[in-house]
Amino acid sequence: MSIISKDLNRAKQLLESNELVAIPTETVYGLAGNIYSETAIKQIFKTKERPLFNPLIVHIPDSDYLENVAMEIPEKASKLAKKFWPGPLTLVLNKKPTVPVLITAGKDTVAVRVPNHPVTLKLLKTLDFPLAAPSANPFGNISPTRPEHVEKYFSKKIKMVLDGGACKEGIESTIVGFNGEDPIVYRLGTLSIEEIEAIIGPVSILNKKEVLPDAPGMLERHYAPKTTTILSDSIQKTLKTLEYKKIGLLSFGPKKNFPEVSTELSLSESSNLEEAAQKLYDAMHQLDAIDLDVIIIEKLPETGIGRSINDRILRATK
Ligand code: TXA
Ligand code: MG
């Protein structure tokens, strides 16, 4: 029997009994548990096979709730929250002592966001605790953007995926932390650097080498299909170097129809970057399921969300 269900009450009851429920958000599905339940939080790490040094994001119902989990909030953080919540922005802030260190991997900071999905917002408002939720995939694998992706990964490990349809945005939230008052982007994501800088001025982007183990979303290999995957800015050239038989292509713009390619999906036939983000993980799930020898993904323009998509593709190819 399918574990996918729209039963909000059951989701609430499971979460109140220290169990996990996969929840929809506008970015990707999350594997959620009560932040104050040690049983639930340990179960999240176990289910994902996620290392304990990798902290979790805390999902809260609205901006007013922030003061229950974070303190000493920089002015620029408040400005961003006011502008983008509910939405694909995660803020890393000093934590309240009441936030369990199991959530934050022993750090004094906590990552927080208000997700923008009607079903999950409704759920959060009926619960009297926030939800810790990493993306609902085994550690390092492709993130889930449909309830079926979660079911495929975890049908034997969790009781319920709360059905909220396909995720609107399709890649993870952008993570912003602070050094004093200075904003630092820890992870590129749905919210583009341009959109953030329009509100708070220049931000720095954390260099991968400096980041470990601060934001393992920046780990070199992550978001990865099982099939060998190549990022290419010239499909034609890449095809010349390959001797594989079954080649999959994830292109951008009108289909290219190369005779060497056995399956081609376009992330957006009209070259729309938002559409490409929305489709990226689903297309990777699809190509990964059909037993190809290699998947080639076309590099996207490095502007706006294109930069975040390229970041994910690059990590999928390491
Ligand atoms: O869109 C999203 O953010 C999704 C949905 C479900 O909300 N969640 C998600 O969670 O992507 P996860 O666990 O896959 O990625 C969380 C990232 C990790 O890279 C983690 O290292 C970073 O957030 N993180 C969490 N707490 C942190 C902290 N205190 N300091 C720095 N990075 C932190
Ligand atoms: Mg993840």
mmCIF file of N, CA and C in Angstrom, residues 84-197:
data_model
loop_
_atom_site.group_PDB
_atom_site.id
_atom_site.type_symbol
_atom_site.label_atom_id
_atom_site.label_comp_id
_atom_site.label_asym_id
_atom_site.label_seq_id
_atom_site.Cartn_x
_atom_site.Cartn_y
_atom_site.Cartn_z
ATOM 1 N N PHE A 84 11.371 37.768 2.314
ATOM 2 C CA PHE A 84 11.303 36.476 1.609
ATOM 3 C C PHE A 84 10.557 35.354 2.337
ATOM 4 N N TRP A 85 10.138 35.539 3.579
ATOM 5 C CA TRP A 85 9.380 34.472 4.257
ATOM 6 C C TRP A 85 7.894 34.705 4.146
ATOM 7 N N PRO A 86 7.060 33.693 3.958
ATOM 8 C CA PRO A 86 7.483 32.313 3.709
ATOM 9 C C PRO A 86 8.186 32.222 2.356
ATOM 10 N N GLY A 87 9.250 31.423 2.302
ATOM 11 C CA GLY A 87 9.977 31.305 1.044
ATOM 12 C C GLY A 87 11.299 30.585 1.171
ATOM 13 N N PRO A 88 12.004 30.444 0.022
ATOM 14 C CA PRO A 88 13.182 29.561 -0.045
ATOM 15 C C PRO A 88 14.469 30.197 0.486
ATOM 16 N N LEU A 89 14.382 30.772 1.675
ATOM 17 C CA LEU A 89 15.529 31.409 2.322
ATOM 18 C C LEU A 89 15.725 30.761 3.687
ATOM 19 N N THR A 90 16.939 30.254 3.958
ATOM 20 C CA THR A 90 17.264 29.732 5.290
ATOM 21 C C THR A 90 18.277 30.660 5.940
ATOM 22 N N LEU A 91 17.995 31.085 7.164
ATOM 23 C CA LEU A 91 18.906 31.966 7.890
ATOM 24 C C LEU A 91 19.640 31.171 8.964
ATOM 25 N N VAL A 92 20.951 31.337 9.034
ATOM 26 C CA VAL A 92 21.728 30.719 10.115
ATOM 27 C C VAL A 92 21.983 31.795 11.171
ATOM 28 N N LEU A 93 21.440 31.585 12.372
ATOM 29 C CA LEU A 93 21.444 32.606 13.432
ATOM 30 C C LEU A 93 21.905 31.987 14.747
ATOM 31 N N ASN A 94 22.245 32.838 15.719
ATOM 32 C CA ASN A 94 22.589 32.299 17.036
ATOM 33 C C ASN A 94 21.366 31.619 17.630
ATOM 34 N N LYS A 95 21.569 30.428 18.185
ATOM 35 C CA LYS A 95 20.420 29.660 18.657
ATOM 36 C C LYS A 95 20.036 30.021 20.086
ATOM 37 N N LYS A 96 18.776 29.840 20.392
ATOM 38 C CA LYS A 96 18.316 29.920 21.779
ATOM 39 C C LYS A 96 18.834 28.674 22.497
ATOM 40 N N PRO A 97 19.162 28.792 23.790
ATOM 41 C CA PRO A 97 19.683 27.616 24.511
ATOM 42 C C PRO A 97 18.720 26.423 24.480
ATOM 43 N N THR A 98 17.428 26.685 24.290
ATOM 44 C CA THR A 98 16.444 25.599 24.295
ATOM 45 C C THR A 98 16.461 24.735 23.027
ATOM 46 N N VAL A 99 17.149 25.197 21.986
ATOM 47 C CA VAL A 99 17.215 24.377 20.765
ATOM 48 C C VAL A 99 18.234 23.258 20.996
ATOM 49 N N PRO A 100 17.803 21.989 20.852
ATOM 50 C CA PRO A 100 18.711 20.872 21.147
ATOM 51 C C PRO A 100 19.961 20.873 20.248
ATOM 52 N N VAL A 101 21.112 20.549 20.842
ATOM 53 C CA VAL A 101 22.357 20.550 20.060
ATOM 54 C C VAL A 101 22.406 19.417 19.033
ATOM 55 N N LEU A 102 21.544 18.432 19.205
ATOM 56 C CA LEU A 102 21.465 17.353 18.216
ATOM 57 C C LEU A 102 21.040 17.921 16.855
ATOM 58 N N ILE A 103 20.182 18.952 16.873
ATOM 59 C CA ILE A 103 19.721 19.617 15.655
ATOM 60 C C ILE A 103 20.857 20.388 14.986
ATOM 61 N N THR A 104 21.685 21.024 15.827
ATOM 62 C CA THR A 104 22.670 21.964 15.292
ATOM 63 C C THR A 104 24.062 21.345 15.199
ATOM 64 N N ALA A 105 24.149 20.045 15.431
ATOM 65 C CA ALA A 105 25.429 19.337 15.412
ATOM 66 C C ALA A 105 26.427 19.984 16.371
ATOM 67 N N GLY A 106 25.918 20.396 17.522
ATOM 68 C CA GLY A 106 26.792 20.949 18.548
ATOM 69 C C GLY A 106 27.134 22.423 18.371
ATOM 70 N N LYS A 107 26.662 23.022 17.282
ATOM 71 C CA LYS A 107 26.977 24.445 17.042
ATOM 72 C C LYS A 107 26.114 25.365 17.897
ATOM 73 N N ASP A 108 26.570 26.631 17.999
ATOM 74 C CA ASP A 108 25.780 27.656 18.693
ATOM 75 C C ASP A 108 24.795 28.335 17.752
ATOM 76 N N THR A 109 24.826 27.924 16.479
ATOM 77 C CA THR A 109 23.912 28.537 15.509
ATOM 78 C C THR A 109 22.850 27.535 15.074
ATOM 79 N N VAL A 110 21.716 28.087 14.618
ATOM 80 C CA VAL A 110 20.641 27.231 14.120
ATOM 81 C C VAL A 110 20.189 27.753 12.754
ATOM 82 N N ALA A 111 19.906 26.824 11.836
ATOM 83 C CA ALA A 111 19.392 27.199 10.511
ATOM 84 C C ALA A 111 17.861 27.156 10.570
ATOM 85 N N VAL A 112 17.207 28.230 10.109
ATOM 86 C CA VAL A 112 15.746 28.350 10.249
ATOM 87 C C VAL A 112 15.108 28.835 8.960
ATOM 88 N N ARG A 113 13.914 28.299 8.644
ATOM 89 C CA ARG A 113 13.143 28.926 7.574
ATOM 90 C C ARG A 113 11.647 28.716 7.733
ATOM 91 N N VAL A 114 10.871 29.591 7.071
ATOM 92 C CA VAL A 114 9.416 29.437 6.982
ATOM 93 C C VAL A 114 9.144 28.956 5.554
ATOM 94 N N PRO A 115 8.773 27.684 5.388
ATOM 95 C CA PRO A 115 8.569 27.162 4.033
ATOM 96 C C PRO A 115 7.289 27.728 3.409
ATOM 97 N N ASN A 116 7.291 27.864 2.098
ATOM 98 C CA ASN A 116 6.110 28.431 1.441
ATOM 99 C C ASN A 116 5.300 27.348 0.730
ATOM 100 N N HIS A 117 4.634 26.526 1.534
ATOM 101 C CA HIS A 117 3.742 25.516 0.944
ATOM 102 C C HIS A 117 2.478 25.466 1.809
ATOM 103 N N PRO A 118 1.294 25.652 1.202
ATOM 104 C CA PRO A 118 0.083 25.773 2.003
ATOM 105 C C PRO A 118 -0.162 24.593 2.942
ATOM 106 N N VAL A 119 0.109 23.376 2.476
ATOM 107 C CA VAL A 119 -0.158 22.190 3.289
ATOM 108 C C VAL A 119 0.759 22.168 4.522
ATOM 109 N N THR A 120 2.026 22.418 4.295
ATOM 110 C CA THR A 120 2.984 22.367 5.409
ATOM 111 C C THR A 120 2.809 23.550 6.351
ATOM 112 N N LEU A 121 2.445 24.715 5.818
ATOM 113 C CA LEU A 121 2.178 25.858 6.703
ATOM 114 C C LEU A 121 1.004 25.541 7.622
ATOM 115 N N LYS A 122 -0.015 24.902 7.055
ATOM 116 C CA LYS A 122 -1.181 24.522 7.851
ATOM 117 C C LYS A 122 -0.768 23.538 8.949
ATOM 118 N N LEU A 123 0.037 22.557 8.568
ATOM 119 C CA LEU A 123 0.524 21.569 9.533
ATOM 120 C C LEU A 123 1.314 22.250 10.652
ATOM 121 N N LEU A 124 2.268 23.122 10.262
ATOM 122 C CA LEU A 124 3.103 23.795 11.269
ATOM 123 C C LEU A 124 2.252 24.609 12.239
ATOM 124 N N LYS A 125 1.170 25.202 11.729
ATOM 125 C CA LYS A 125 0.327 26.034 12.597
ATOM 126 C C LYS A 125 -0.485 25.210 13.593
ATOM 127 N N THR A 126 -0.720 23.935 13.273
ATOM 128 C CA THR A 126 -1.490 23.108 14.217
ATOM 129 C C THR A 126 -0.588 22.408 15.238
ATOM 130 N N LEU A 127 0.727 22.421 15.003
ATOM 131 C CA LEU A 127 1.640 21.729 15.926
ATOM 132 C C LEU A 127 2.142 22.713 16.980
ATOM 133 N N ASP A 128 2.488 22.221 18.167
ATOM 134 C CA ASP A 128 3.075 23.181 19.099
ATOM 135 C C ASP A 128 4.595 23.023 19.218
ATOM 136 N N PHE A 129 5.204 22.541 18.132
ATOM 137 C CA PHE A 129 6.675 22.507 18.055
ATOM 138 C C PHE A 129 7.075 22.689 16.586
ATOM 139 N N PRO A 130 8.282 23.218 16.325
ATOM 140 C CA PRO A 130 8.763 23.329 14.950
ATOM 141 C C PRO A 130 9.230 21.972 14.415
ATOM 142 N N LEU A 131 9.450 21.908 13.120
ATOM 143 C CA LEU A 131 9.881 20.657 12.498
ATOM 144 C C LEU A 131 11.297 20.759 11.948
ATOM 145 N N ALA A 132 12.147 19.826 12.362
ATOM 146 C CA ALA A 132 13.452 19.700 11.721
ATOM 147 C C ALA A 132 13.223 18.903 10.453
ATOM 148 N N ALA A 133 13.743 19.374 9.330
ATOM 149 C CA ALA A 133 13.539 18.615 8.092
ATOM 150 C C ALA A 133 14.676 18.807 7.099
ATOM 151 N N PRO A 134 15.522 17.783 6.981
ATOM 152 C CA PRO A 134 16.472 17.767 5.876
ATOM 153 C C PRO A 134 15.744 17.273 4.626
ATOM 154 N N SER A 135 16.344 17.427 3.471
ATOM 155 C CA SER A 135 15.715 16.891 2.273
ATOM 156 C C SER A 135 15.497 15.385 2.447
ATOM 157 N N ALA A 136 14.369 14.884 1.915
ATOM 158 C CA ALA A 136 13.966 13.494 2.190
ATOM 159 C C ALA A 136 14.597 12.511 1.203
ATOM 160 N N ASN A 137 15.929 12.439 1.246
ATOM 161 C CA ASN A 137 16.657 11.497 0.405
ATOM 162 C C ASN A 137 17.789 10.904 1.225
ATOM 163 N N PRO A 138 18.237 9.675 0.865
ATOM 164 C CA PRO A 138 19.420 9.155 1.549
ATOM 165 C C PRO A 138 20.595 10.110 1.301
ATOM 166 N N PHE A 139 21.465 10.246 2.269
ATOM 167 C CA PHE A 139 22.570 11.194 2.215
ATOM 168 C C PHE A 139 23.327 11.105 0.881
ATOM 169 N N GLY A 140 23.486 12.255 0.223
ATOM 170 C CA GLY A 140 24.260 12.309 -1.012
ATOM 171 C C GLY A 140 23.460 12.047 -2.278
ATOM 172 N N ASN A 141 22.237 11.501 -2.141
ATOM 173 C CA ASN A 141 21.448 11.178 -3.336
ATOM 174 C C ASN A 141 20.660 12.382 -3.876
ATOM 175 N N ILE A 142 19.968 12.165 -5.002
ATOM 176 C CA ILE A 142 19.170 13.232 -5.612
ATOM 177 C C ILE A 142 18.021 13.609 -4.675
ATOM 178 N N SER A 143 17.781 14.905 -4.498
ATOM 179 C CA SER A 143 16.695 15.352 -3.625
ATOM 180 C C SER A 143 15.340 15.058 -4.274
ATOM 181 N N PRO A 144 14.297 14.873 -3.446
ATOM 182 C CA PRO A 144 12.970 14.544 -3.968
ATOM 183 C C PRO A 144 12.109 15.785 -4.212
ATOM 184 N N THR A 145 11.492 15.865 -5.374
ATOM 185 C CA THR A 145 10.591 16.983 -5.669
ATOM 186 C C THR A 145 9.163 16.516 -5.915
ATOM 187 N N ARG A 146 8.927 15.208 -5.775
ATOM 188 C CA ARG A 146 7.575 14.643 -5.879
ATOM 189 C C ARG A 146 7.404 13.615 -4.768
ATOM 190 N N PRO A 147 6.155 13.420 -4.294
ATOM 191 C CA PRO A 147 5.943 12.428 -3.234
ATOM 192 C C PRO A 147 6.430 11.037 -3.647
ATOM 193 N N GLU A 148 6.321 10.727 -4.934
ATOM 194 C CA GLU A 148 6.745 9.395 -5.412
ATOM 195 C C GLU A 148 8.254 9.188 -5.243
ATOM 196 N N HIS A 149 9.040 10.277 -5.379
ATOM 197 C CA HIS A 149 10.491 10.140 -5.180
ATOM 198 C C HIS A 149 10.787 9.703 -3.744
ATOM 199 N N VAL A 150 10.059 10.285 -2.784
ATOM 200 C CA VAL A 150 10.288 9.937 -1.369
ATOM 201 C C VAL A 150 9.848 8.498 -1.123
ATOM 202 N N GLU A 151 8.707 8.143 -1.694
ATOM 203 C CA GLU A 151 8.198 6.788 -1.498
ATOM 204 C C GLU A 151 9.205 5.759 -2.004
ATOM 205 N N LYS A 152 9.813 6.050 -3.142
ATOM 206 C CA LYS A 152 10.798 5.134 -3.709
ATOM 207 C C LYS A 152 11.984 4.943 -2.757
ATOM 208 N N TYR A 153 12.413 6.018 -2.126
ATOM 209 C CA TYR A 153 13.544 5.928 -1.200
ATOM 210 C C TYR A 153 13.168 5.250 0.122
ATOM 211 N N PHE A 154 12.003 5.627 0.692
ATOM 212 C CA PHE A 154 11.764 5.345 2.113
ATOM 213 C C PHE A 154 10.488 4.566 2.432
ATOM 214 N N SER A 155 9.877 3.880 1.434
ATOM 215 C CA SER A 155 8.578 3.244 1.704
ATOM 216 C C SER A 155 8.654 2.247 2.866
ATOM 217 N N LYS A 156 9.832 1.675 3.109
ATOM 218 C CA LYS A 156 9.941 0.702 4.204
ATOM 219 C C LYS A 156 10.380 1.351 5.505
ATOM 220 N N LYS A 157 10.770 2.600 5.441
ATOM 221 C CA LYS A 157 11.368 3.231 6.633
ATOM 222 C C LYS A 157 10.467 4.253 7.316
ATOM 223 N N ILE A 158 9.540 4.862 6.580
ATOM 224 C CA ILE A 158 8.635 5.827 7.222
ATOM 225 C C ILE A 158 7.192 5.449 6.917
ATOM 226 N N LYS A 159 6.264 6.011 7.737
ATOM 227 C CA LYS A 159 4.861 5.608 7.586
ATOM 228 C C LYS A 159 4.096 6.486 6.622
ATOM 229 N N MET A 160 4.565 7.717 6.408
ATOM 230 C CA MET A 160 3.727 8.620 5.625
ATOM 231 C C MET A 160 4.508 9.706 4.890
ATOM 232 N N VAL A 161 4.102 9.924 3.634
ATOM 233 C CA VAL A 161 4.522 11.117 2.887
ATOM 234 C C VAL A 161 3.274 11.975 2.754
ATOM 235 N N LEU A 162 3.331 13.174 3.302
ATOM 236 C CA LEU A 162 2.186 14.080 3.185
ATOM 237 C C LEU A 162 2.201 14.650 1.756
ATOM 238 N N ASP A 163 1.125 14.381 1.040
ATOM 239 C CA ASP A 163 1.081 14.707 -0.389
ATOM 240 C C ASP A 163 0.798 16.190 -0.617
ATOM 241 N N GLY A 164 1.759 16.886 -1.212
ATOM 242 C CA GLY A 164 1.542 18.293 -1.554
ATOM 243 C C GLY A 164 1.841 18.521 -3.025
ATOM 244 N N GLY A 165 1.826 17.440 -3.821
ATOM 245 C CA GLY A 165 2.082 17.561 -5.252
ATOM 246 C C GLY A 165 3.558 17.801 -5.554
ATOM 247 N N ALA A 166 3.825 18.230 -6.781
ATOM 248 C CA ALA A 166 5.206 18.496 -7.206
ATOM 249 C C ALA A 166 5.658 19.835 -6.629
ATOM 250 N N CYS A 167 6.928 19.894 -6.203
ATOM 251 C CA CYS A 167 7.447 21.143 -5.617
ATOM 252 C C CYS A 167 7.561 22.224 -6.690
ATOM 253 N N LYS A 168 7.132 23.430 -6.339
ATOM 254 C CA LYS A 168 7.092 24.532 -7.308
ATOM 255 C C LYS A 168 8.475 25.019 -7.728
ATOM 256 N N GLU A 169 9.406 25.074 -6.777
ATOM 257 C CA GLU A 169 10.722 25.651 -7.082
ATOM 258 C C GLU A 169 11.709 24.605 -7.564
ATOM 259 N N GLY A 170 11.830 23.504 -6.817
ATOM 260 C CA GLY A 170 12.595 22.370 -7.333
ATOM 261 C C GLY A 170 14.040 22.248 -6.899
ATOM 262 N N ILE A 171 14.689 23.308 -6.420
ATOM 263 C CA ILE A 171 15.985 23.112 -5.765
ATOM 264 C C ILE A 171 15.937 23.753 -4.376
ATOM 265 N N GLU A 172 16.890 23.375 -3.529
ATOM 266 C CA GLU A 172 16.836 23.743 -2.115
ATOM 267 C C GLU A 172 16.887 25.252 -1.874
ATOM 268 N N SER A 173 16.570 25.600 -0.615
ATOM 269 C CA SER A 173 16.610 27.002 -0.204
ATOM 270 C C SER A 173 18.046 27.533 -0.232
ATOM 271 N N THR A 174 18.165 28.835 -0.348
ATOM 272 C CA THR A 174 19.459 29.506 -0.258
ATOM 273 C C THR A 174 19.756 29.734 1.224
ATOM 274 N N ILE A 175 20.974 29.375 1.657
ATOM 275 C CA ILE A 175 21.314 29.510 3.085
ATOM 276 C C ILE A 175 22.212 30.735 3.299
ATOM 277 N N VAL A 176 21.769 31.624 4.176
ATOM 278 C CA VAL A 176 22.546 32.835 4.473
ATOM 279 C C VAL A 176 22.889 32.867 5.958
ATOM 280 N N GLY A 177 24.183 32.996 6.261
ATOM 281 C CA GLY A 177 24.638 33.138 7.645
ATOM 282 C C GLY A 177 25.290 34.499 7.832
ATOM 283 N N PHE A 178 25.782 34.765 9.020
ATOM 284 C CA PHE A 178 26.356 36.081 9.305
ATOM 285 C C PHE A 178 27.636 35.958 10.089
ATOM 286 N N ASN A 179 28.596 36.829 9.740
ATOM 287 C CA ASN A 179 29.780 36.996 10.556
ATOM 288 C C ASN A 179 29.622 38.377 11.177
ATOM 289 N N GLY A 180 29.132 38.441 12.413
ATOM 290 C CA GLY A 180 28.699 39.730 12.956
ATOM 291 C C GLY A 180 27.498 40.200 12.144
ATOM 292 N N GLU A 181 27.641 41.360 11.495
ATOM 293 C CA GLU A 181 26.548 41.873 10.666
ATOM 294 C C GLU A 181 26.743 41.509 9.190
ATOM 295 N N ASP A 182 27.883 40.882 8.861
ATOM 296 C CA ASP A 182 28.195 40.635 7.443
ATOM 297 C C ASP A 182 27.567 39.345 6.928
ATOM 298 N N PRO A 183 26.740 39.468 5.883
ATOM 299 C CA PRO A 183 26.066 38.273 5.348
ATOM 300 C C PRO A 183 26.988 37.396 4.499
ATOM 301 N N ILE A 184 26.835 36.096 4.667
ATOM 302 C CA ILE A 184 27.616 35.119 3.889
ATOM 303 C C ILE A 184 26.659 34.066 3.343
ATOM 304 N N VAL A 185 26.709 33.807 2.060
ATOM 305 C CA VAL A 185 25.878 32.746 1.497
ATOM 306 C C VAL A 185 26.588 31.411 1.676
ATOM 307 N N TYR A 186 25.976 30.520 2.468
ATOM 308 C CA TYR A 186 26.565 29.197 2.720
ATOM 309 C C TYR A 186 26.215 28.195 1.637
ATOM 310 N N ARG A 187 25.024 28.355 1.059
ATOM 311 C CA ARG A 187 24.613 27.413 0.004
ATOM 312 C C ARG A 187 23.800 28.177 -1.011
ATOM 313 N N LEU A 188 24.173 28.074 -2.292
ATOM 314 C CA LEU A 188 23.363 28.665 -3.362
ATOM 315 C C LEU A 188 22.053 27.892 -3.420
ATOM 316 N N GLY A 189 20.979 28.565 -3.835
ATOM 317 C CA GLY A 189 19.693 27.873 -3.877
ATOM 318 C C GLY A 189 18.680 28.645 -4.689
ATOM 319 N N THR A 190 17.412 28.374 -4.401
ATOM 320 C CA THR A 190 16.329 28.947 -5.196
ATOM 321 C C THR A 190 16.362 30.470 -5.239
ATOM 322 N N LEU A 191 16.629 31.083 -4.096
ATOM 323 C CA LEU A 191 16.667 32.543 -4.063
ATOM 324 C C LEU A 191 18.022 32.974 -4.630
ATOM 325 N N SER A 192 18.011 33.795 -5.689
ATOM 326 C CA SER A 192 19.282 34.121 -6.351
ATOM 327 C C SER A 192 20.061 35.173 -5.569
ATOM 328 N N ILE A 193 21.358 35.217 -5.820
ATOM 329 C CA ILE A 193 22.231 36.220 -5.193
ATOM 330 C C ILE A 193 21.714 37.621 -5.543
ATOM 331 N N GLU A 194 21.289 37.788 -6.793
ATOM 332 C CA GLU A 194 20.783 39.094 -7.234
ATOM 333 C C GLU A 194 19.590 39.540 -6.376
ATOM 334 N N GLU A 195 18.658 38.608 -6.111
ATOM 335 C CA GLU A 195 17.473 38.955 -5.305
ATOM 336 C C GLU A 195 17.871 39.329 -3.877
ATOM 337 N N ILE A 196 18.859 38.634 -3.330
ATOM 338 C CA ILE A 196 19.307 38.924 -1.963
ATOM 339 C C ILE A 196 20.019 40.278 -1.910
ATOM 340 N N GLU A 197 20.926 40.491 -2.881
ATOM 341 C CA GLU A 197 21.697 41.749 -2.883
ATOM 342 C C GLU A 197 20.809 42.967 -3.114
#
